[in-house]
Amino acid sequence: MKFTKIALAVVATAAIAGQAQAATTFLSGASATSINYVKSLQSLCGGTFAVFKETAGVASLGNFFTAKCSQDFNDLAGVDAVAFNVSGGSYTAILNSSVLPTNAGLKFVQTFTATPVLVTDATSPLKDLLVAPGVTATGSIQTEGGFLDIEPAAFDASLLAPYGGVEGLADKIGFANFSQAFGVAVSNSLYTALQAAQGLTGCGANDLTPACQPTVSRAQYASIATSSFNSAKTSINSLFGVPAGKLTLCRRASTSGTQAASNQFFLNNLTGNGPNAGAEVPADAANYGPTNGIAATFEVKEGAGTSNARDCLNAAGYGIGVLSLENVPAATTGYRFVKLNRVEGFDAAKASKDTAIKGEYEFAFQATKFSVSGAGTNAVIEAIDAGLTSISVNGLWGSADSQFGRNGNNANVITKQ
């Protein structure tokens, strides 16, 4: 028997509205694998499953969404909804959790009266899901934890201090079942300038294949990302061999897992333990904002979310920054990914994960999970994680998909298992 989209929506709304009252689990943290959180929960729903989200349309999940089952999720007695707020980056899993009574709460989608619609658009990551868009997120609720792009040790010490440093959080952290790759992205004008400087003839701004991607070295990006004053900040020509111009570093806020991953890979933030042990302090807007003395040649812009970083990279002029490889550049406009040390991370034909899975591209880290109640004790987080051993998202892969990893510590080098 075939049902129309309207009939399916009516059935879903009736099923969800008619169920007995059950509990909602509230999670925050990393956004990259949001769609896989949802799909993992869908596999645990023996009834009608729907997603209620704040953003309009069905092109993406957005930052505020709730996965809802018409009955308790399998093996999660008393839990029929899991609400997510992934607007502030990885560290919000800790910063906005109930581990400290003084932590601020977050808003979540908590209303389930809207009528879900079956998504049939083949280009949408929400295809074949029942989705209710445009539901307002409300409240101020402390979370139970969530997923992070990298372990807490990679974040700024000032964020860790209220919890007694890394040691104070150690018993609440475990490694998740997936890893993520990151890439160096540049503005359109810097992409074409680098192509010309590196002799990539026959290539243009819309040639995104590995053969047409220019390369940036780890040392070159580190020279930009460090707070130390150097010639990279006064002459982009001396750094990259491109025509003179102002360079803008488009970075994320300190609570971002993408920023923490960048700090570790380029500046030894997790490995170094301070300026005298090999770590470099990252450049920020406080020291390199528009009012400082070298704004004519170098400026740092900080954004809370990935969209802010993309907007910065999509602007005119020379821009550079780090994005997770879940992001896919537009075909004809905006930012582009470059190779890192002559190895491509971004490859649309191979979901931007092939070189990392093979151990060839090293700007990648294993994700972690944080639970207020203690590592491995939050049944909802563990149930979601169990479904993440194989992932279909760009730039991310499950633990079953690669034999290369960092052996339980993201400060380790990548080796084959």
mmCIF file of N, CA, C and O in Angstrom, residues 61-120:
data_model
loop_
_atom_site.group_PDB
_atom_site.id
_atom_site.type_symbol
_atom_site.label_atom_id
_atom_site.label_comp_id
_atom_site.label_asym_id
_atom_site.label_seq_id
_atom_site.Cartn_x
_atom_site.Cartn_y
_atom_site.Cartn_z
ATOM 1 N N LEU A 61 19.910 20.370 8.669
ATOM 2 C CA LEU A 61 19.343 20.281 10.014
ATOM 3 C C LEU A 61 19.366 21.610 10.742
ATOM 4 O O LEU A 61 18.496 21.908 11.557
ATOM 5 N N GLY A 62 20.392 22.414 10.498
ATOM 6 C CA GLY A 62 20.590 23.610 11.299
ATOM 7 C C GLY A 62 21.229 23.273 12.630
ATOM 8 O O GLY A 62 21.705 22.145 12.857
ATOM 9 N N ASN A 63 21.204 24.213 13.545
ATOM 10 C CA ASN A 63 21.881 24.041 14.840
ATOM 11 C C ASN A 63 20.963 23.596 15.969
ATOM 12 O O ASN A 63 21.439 23.197 17.028
ATOM 13 N N PHE A 64 19.651 23.679 15.764
ATOM 14 C CA PHE A 64 18.697 23.353 16.822
ATOM 15 C C PHE A 64 17.698 22.340 16.284
ATOM 16 O O PHE A 64 16.862 22.677 15.433
ATOM 17 N N PHE A 65 17.762 21.107 16.762
ATOM 18 C CA PHE A 65 16.869 20.073 16.242
ATOM 19 C C PHE A 65 16.661 18.995 17.307
ATOM 20 O O PHE A 65 17.496 18.803 18.196
ATOM 21 N N THR A 66 15.550 18.317 17.201
ATOM 22 C CA THR A 66 15.220 17.247 18.140
ATOM 23 C C THR A 66 14.738 16.024 17.378
ATOM 24 O O THR A 66 13.882 16.124 16.499
ATOM 25 N N ALA A 67 15.315 14.875 17.717
ATOM 26 C CA ALA A 67 14.891 13.596 17.145
ATOM 27 C C ALA A 67 13.824 13.012 18.057
ATOM 28 O O ALA A 67 14.043 12.831 19.257
ATOM 29 N N LYS A 68 12.639 12.701 17.499
ATOM 30 C CA LYS A 68 11.481 12.298 18.295
ATOM 31 C C LYS A 68 10.946 10.955 17.807
ATOM 32 O O LYS A 68 10.759 10.730 16.617
ATOM 33 N N CYS A 69 10.705 10.057 18.753
ATOM 34 C CA CYS A 69 10.113 8.750 18.450
ATOM 35 C C CYS A 69 8.731 8.695 19.088
ATOM 36 O O CYS A 69 8.509 9.278 20.169
ATOM 37 N N SER A 70 7.794 7.985 18.460
ATOM 38 C CA SER A 70 6.439 7.880 18.997
ATOM 39 C C SER A 70 6.369 6.943 20.196
ATOM 40 O O SER A 70 5.301 6.795 20.805
ATOM 41 N N GLN A 71 7.482 6.305 20.525
ATOM 42 C CA GLN A 71 7.588 5.480 21.728
ATOM 43 C C GLN A 71 9.015 5.598 22.244
ATOM 44 O O GLN A 71 9.851 6.256 21.627
ATOM 45 N N ASP A 72 9.305 5.033 23.381
ATOM 46 C CA ASP A 72 10.671 5.086 23.890
ATOM 47 C C ASP A 72 11.632 4.462 22.885
ATOM 48 O O ASP A 72 11.320 3.450 22.246
ATOM 49 N N PHE A 73 12.809 5.070 22.768
ATOM 50 C CA PHE A 73 13.835 4.475 21.917
ATOM 51 C C PHE A 73 14.219 3.102 22.475
ATOM 52 O O PHE A 73 14.200 2.887 23.697
ATOM 53 N N ASN A 74 14.577 2.198 21.588
ATOM 54 C CA ASN A 74 14.965 0.853 22.006
ATOM 55 C C ASN A 74 16.098 0.907 23.035
ATOM 56 O O ASN A 74 17.099 1.598 22.829
ATOM 57 N N ASP A 75 15.915 0.189 24.133
ATOM 58 C CA ASP A 75 16.921 0.096 25.203
ATOM 59 C C ASP A 75 17.189 1.426 25.906
ATOM 60 O O ASP A 75 18.185 1.561 26.609
ATOM 61 N N LEU A 76 16.309 2.417 25.686
ATOM 62 C CA LEU A 76 16.433 3.704 26.379
ATOM 63 C C LEU A 76 15.099 3.990 27.066
ATOM 64 O O LEU A 76 14.338 4.882 26.674
ATOM 65 N N ALA A 77 14.825 3.241 28.099
ATOM 66 C CA ALA A 77 13.547 3.346 28.790
ATOM 67 C C ALA A 77 13.297 4.760 29.293
ATOM 68 O O ALA A 77 14.166 5.376 29.922
ATOM 69 N N GLY A 78 12.112 5.283 28.995
ATOM 70 C CA GLY A 78 11.723 6.613 29.452
ATOM 71 C C GLY A 78 12.227 7.748 28.594
ATOM 72 O O GLY A 78 11.979 8.917 28.905
ATOM 73 N N VAL A 79 12.940 7.464 27.503
ATOM 74 C CA VAL A 79 13.467 8.512 26.618
ATOM 75 C C VAL A 79 12.850 8.352 25.235
ATOM 76 O O VAL A 79 13.055 7.345 24.564
ATOM 77 N N ASP A 80 12.093 9.346 24.820
ATOM 78 C CA ASP A 80 11.489 9.296 23.492
ATOM 79 C C ASP A 80 11.913 10.471 22.625
ATOM 80 O O ASP A 80 11.481 10.594 21.479
ATOM 81 N N ALA A 81 12.747 11.354 23.150
ATOM 82 C CA ALA A 81 13.218 12.502 22.375
ATOM 83 C C ALA A 81 14.637 12.861 22.808
ATOM 84 O O ALA A 81 14.968 12.804 23.994
ATOM 85 N N VAL A 82 15.463 13.211 21.822
ATOM 86 C CA VAL A 82 16.823 13.686 22.100
ATOM 87 C C VAL A 82 16.982 15.017 21.381
ATOM 88 O O VAL A 82 16.900 15.090 20.152
ATOM 89 N N ALA A 83 17.180 16.083 22.180
ATOM 90 C CA ALA A 83 17.286 17.432 21.639
ATOM 91 C C ALA A 83 18.748 17.851 21.547
ATOM 92 O O ALA A 83 19.548 17.569 22.450
ATOM 93 N N PHE A 84 19.092 18.529 20.449
ATOM 94 C CA PHE A 84 20.468 18.962 20.203
ATOM 95 C C PHE A 84 20.533 20.468 20.004
ATOM 96 O O PHE A 84 19.687 21.057 19.317
ATOM 97 N N ASN A 85 21.554 21.081 20.591
ATOM 98 C CA ASN A 85 21.938 22.459 20.294
ATOM 99 C C ASN A 85 23.419 22.415 19.952
ATOM 100 O O ASN A 85 24.259 22.200 20.826
ATOM 101 N N VAL A 86 23.760 22.567 18.667
ATOM 102 C CA VAL A 86 25.159 22.482 18.240
ATOM 103 C C VAL A 86 25.636 23.826 17.691
ATOM 104 O O VAL A 86 26.520 23.899 16.846
ATOM 105 N N SER A 87 25.062 24.911 18.212
ATOM 106 C CA SER A 87 25.336 26.238 17.662
ATOM 107 C C SER A 87 26.660 26.825 18.118
ATOM 108 O O SER A 87 27.219 27.681 17.446
ATOM 109 N N GLY A 88 27.196 26.379 19.254
ATOM 110 C CA GLY A 88 28.370 27.049 19.801
ATOM 111 C C GLY A 88 29.669 26.292 19.683
ATOM 112 O O GLY A 88 30.696 26.737 20.185
ATOM 113 N N GLY A 89 29.660 25.132 19.047
ATOM 114 C CA GLY A 89 30.893 24.383 18.896
ATOM 115 C C GLY A 89 31.058 23.298 19.946
ATOM 116 O O GLY A 89 30.278 23.166 20.896
ATOM 117 N N SER A 90 32.108 22.516 19.774
ATOM 118 C CA SER A 90 32.347 21.320 20.580
ATOM 119 C C SER A 90 32.312 21.568 22.079
ATOM 120 O O SER A 90 31.705 20.813 22.846
ATOM 121 N N TYR A 91 32.970 22.630 22.526
ATOM 122 C CA TYR A 91 33.158 22.791 23.958
ATOM 123 C C TYR A 91 31.869 23.112 24.709
ATOM 124 O O TYR A 91 31.825 23.028 25.939
ATOM 125 N N THR A 92 30.800 23.439 23.986
ATOM 126 C CA THR A 92 29.525 23.678 24.672
ATOM 127 C C THR A 92 29.008 22.414 25.348
ATOM 128 O O THR A 92 28.182 22.496 26.250
ATOM 129 N N ALA A 93 29.486 21.239 24.892
ATOM 130 C CA ALA A 93 29.093 19.993 25.561
ATOM 131 C C ALA A 93 29.513 20.018 27.018
ATOM 132 O O ALA A 93 28.885 19.394 27.880
ATOM 133 N N ILE A 94 30.584 20.746 27.328
ATOM 134 C CA ILE A 94 31.074 20.896 28.697
ATOM 135 C C ILE A 94 30.620 22.223 29.281
ATOM 136 O O ILE A 94 30.082 22.292 30.389
ATOM 137 N N LEU A 95 30.817 23.289 28.509
ATOM 138 C CA LEU A 95 30.580 24.650 28.987
ATOM 139 C C LEU A 95 29.132 24.887 29.393
ATOM 140 O O LEU A 95 28.852 25.674 30.300
ATOM 141 N N ASN A 96 28.190 24.231 28.738
ATOM 142 C CA ASN A 96 26.772 24.427 29.021
ATOM 143 C C ASN A 96 26.122 23.203 29.650
ATOM 144 O O ASN A 96 24.904 23.047 29.621
ATOM 145 N N SER A 97 26.955 22.362 30.248
ATOM 146 C CA SER A 97 26.438 21.145 30.871
ATOM 147 C C SER A 97 26.150 21.362 32.346
ATOM 148 O O SER A 97 26.542 22.374 32.942
ATOM 149 N N SER A 98 25.516 20.376 32.959
ATOM 150 C CA SER A 98 25.183 20.450 34.379
ATOM 151 C C SER A 98 26.330 19.990 35.274
ATOM 152 O O SER A 98 26.133 19.823 36.477
ATOM 153 N N VAL A 99 27.526 19.805 34.705
ATOM 154 C CA VAL A 99 28.663 19.393 35.530
ATOM 155 C C VAL A 99 29.000 20.463 36.574
ATOM 156 O O VAL A 99 29.492 20.161 37.655
ATOM 157 N N LEU A 100 28.700 21.737 36.257
ATOM 158 C CA LEU A 100 28.806 22.829 37.226
ATOM 159 C C LEU A 100 27.447 23.515 37.338
ATOM 160 O O LEU A 100 26.830 23.826 36.312
ATOM 161 N N PRO A 101 26.976 23.774 38.535
ATOM 162 C CA PRO A 101 25.660 24.414 38.681
ATOM 163 C C PRO A 101 25.623 25.829 38.128
ATOM 164 O O PRO A 101 24.536 26.350 37.852
ATOM 165 N N THR A 102 26.800 26.455 37.960
ATOM 166 C CA THR A 102 26.842 27.827 37.452
ATOM 167 C C THR A 102 26.853 27.906 35.933
ATOM 168 O O THR A 102 26.768 28.992 35.369
ATOM 169 N N ASN A 103 26.978 26.779 35.260
ATOM 170 C CA ASN A 103 26.995 26.797 33.798
ATOM 171 C C ASN A 103 25.670 27.293 33.235
ATOM 172 O O ASN A 103 24.601 26.924 33.721
ATOM 173 N N ALA A 104 25.752 28.111 32.193
ATOM 174 C CA ALA A 104 24.546 28.642 31.559
ATOM 175 C C ALA A 104 23.867 27.562 30.737
ATOM 176 O O ALA A 104 24.516 26.667 30.188
ATOM 177 N N GLY A 105 22.558 27.632 30.658
ATOM 178 C CA GLY A 105 21.816 26.677 29.847
ATOM 179 C C GLY A 105 21.701 27.129 28.408
ATOM 180 O O GLY A 105 22.134 28.225 28.037
ATOM 181 N N LEU A 106 21.110 26.275 27.586
ATOM 182 C CA LEU A 106 20.927 26.549 26.170
ATOM 183 C C LEU A 106 19.467 26.370 25.774
ATOM 184 O O LEU A 106 18.701 25.706 26.469
ATOM 185 N N LYS A 107 19.115 26.928 24.633
ATOM 186 C CA LYS A 107 17.752 26.734 24.127
ATOM 187 C C LYS A 107 17.703 25.482 23.258
ATOM 188 O O LYS A 107 18.687 25.090 22.625
ATOM 189 N N PHE A 108 16.532 24.834 23.242
ATOM 190 C CA PHE A 108 16.336 23.603 22.480
ATOM 191 C C PHE A 108 14.936 23.590 21.860
ATOM 192 O O PHE A 108 14.024 24.262 22.349
ATOM 193 N N VAL A 109 14.780 22.805 20.804
ATOM 194 C CA VAL A 109 13.463 22.566 20.224
ATOM 195 C C VAL A 109 12.731 21.582 21.126
ATOM 196 O O VAL A 109 13.175 20.445 21.322
ATOM 197 N N GLN A 110 11.592 22.031 21.697
ATOM 198 C CA GLN A 110 10.869 21.207 22.665
ATOM 199 C C GLN A 110 9.390 21.045 22.341
ATOM 200 O O GLN A 110 8.648 20.403 23.086
ATOM 201 N N THR A 111 8.946 21.610 21.203
ATOM 202 C CA THR A 111 7.538 21.549 20.816
ATOM 203 C C THR A 111 7.376 20.585 19.635
ATOM 204 O O THR A 111 8.104 20.687 18.645
ATOM 205 N N PHE A 112 6.398 19.665 19.757
ATOM 206 C CA PHE A 112 6.259 18.619 18.749
ATOM 207 C C PHE A 112 4.851 18.573 18.142
ATOM 208 O O PHE A 112 4.356 17.511 17.748
ATOM 209 N N THR A 113 4.205 19.730 18.060
ATOM 210 C CA THR A 113 2.849 19.785 17.520
ATOM 211 C C THR A 113 2.817 20.092 16.024
ATOM 212 O O THR A 113 1.786 19.943 15.387
ATOM 213 N N ALA A 114 3.950 20.527 15.463
ATOM 214 C CA ALA A 114 3.993 20.820 14.034
ATOM 215 C C ALA A 114 3.852 19.533 13.227
ATOM 216 O O ALA A 114 4.147 18.436 13.712
ATOM 217 N N THR A 115 3.390 19.655 11.999
ATOM 218 C CA THR A 115 3.192 18.491 11.134
ATOM 219 C C THR A 115 4.464 18.179 10.354
ATOM 220 O O THR A 115 4.896 18.984 9.530
ATOM 221 N N PRO A 116 5.072 17.022 10.572
ATOM 222 C CA PRO A 116 6.279 16.669 9.817
ATOM 223 C C PRO A 116 5.941 16.361 8.363
ATOM 224 O O PRO A 116 4.844 15.890 8.046
ATOM 225 N N VAL A 117 6.907 16.601 7.490
ATOM 226 C CA VAL A 117 6.759 16.348 6.060
ATOM 227 C C VAL A 117 7.847 15.379 5.626
ATOM 228 O O VAL A 117 9.008 15.503 6.030
ATOM 229 N N LEU A 118 7.490 14.407 4.810
ATOM 230 C CA LEU A 118 8.474 13.469 4.297
ATOM 231 C C LEU A 118 9.361 14.160 3.276
ATOM 232 O O LEU A 118 8.878 14.727 2.301
ATOM 233 N N VAL A 119 10.678 14.135 3.493
ATOM 234 C CA VAL A 119 11.624 14.786 2.581
ATOM 235 C C VAL A 119 11.942 13.830 1.438
ATOM 236 O O VAL A 119 12.420 12.716 1.652
ATOM 237 N N THR A 120 11.675 14.284 0.218
ATOM 238 C CA THR A 120 11.925 13.455 -0.969
ATOM 239 C C THR A 120 13.030 14.019 -1.851
ATOM 240 O O THR A 120 13.433 13.368 -2.817
#
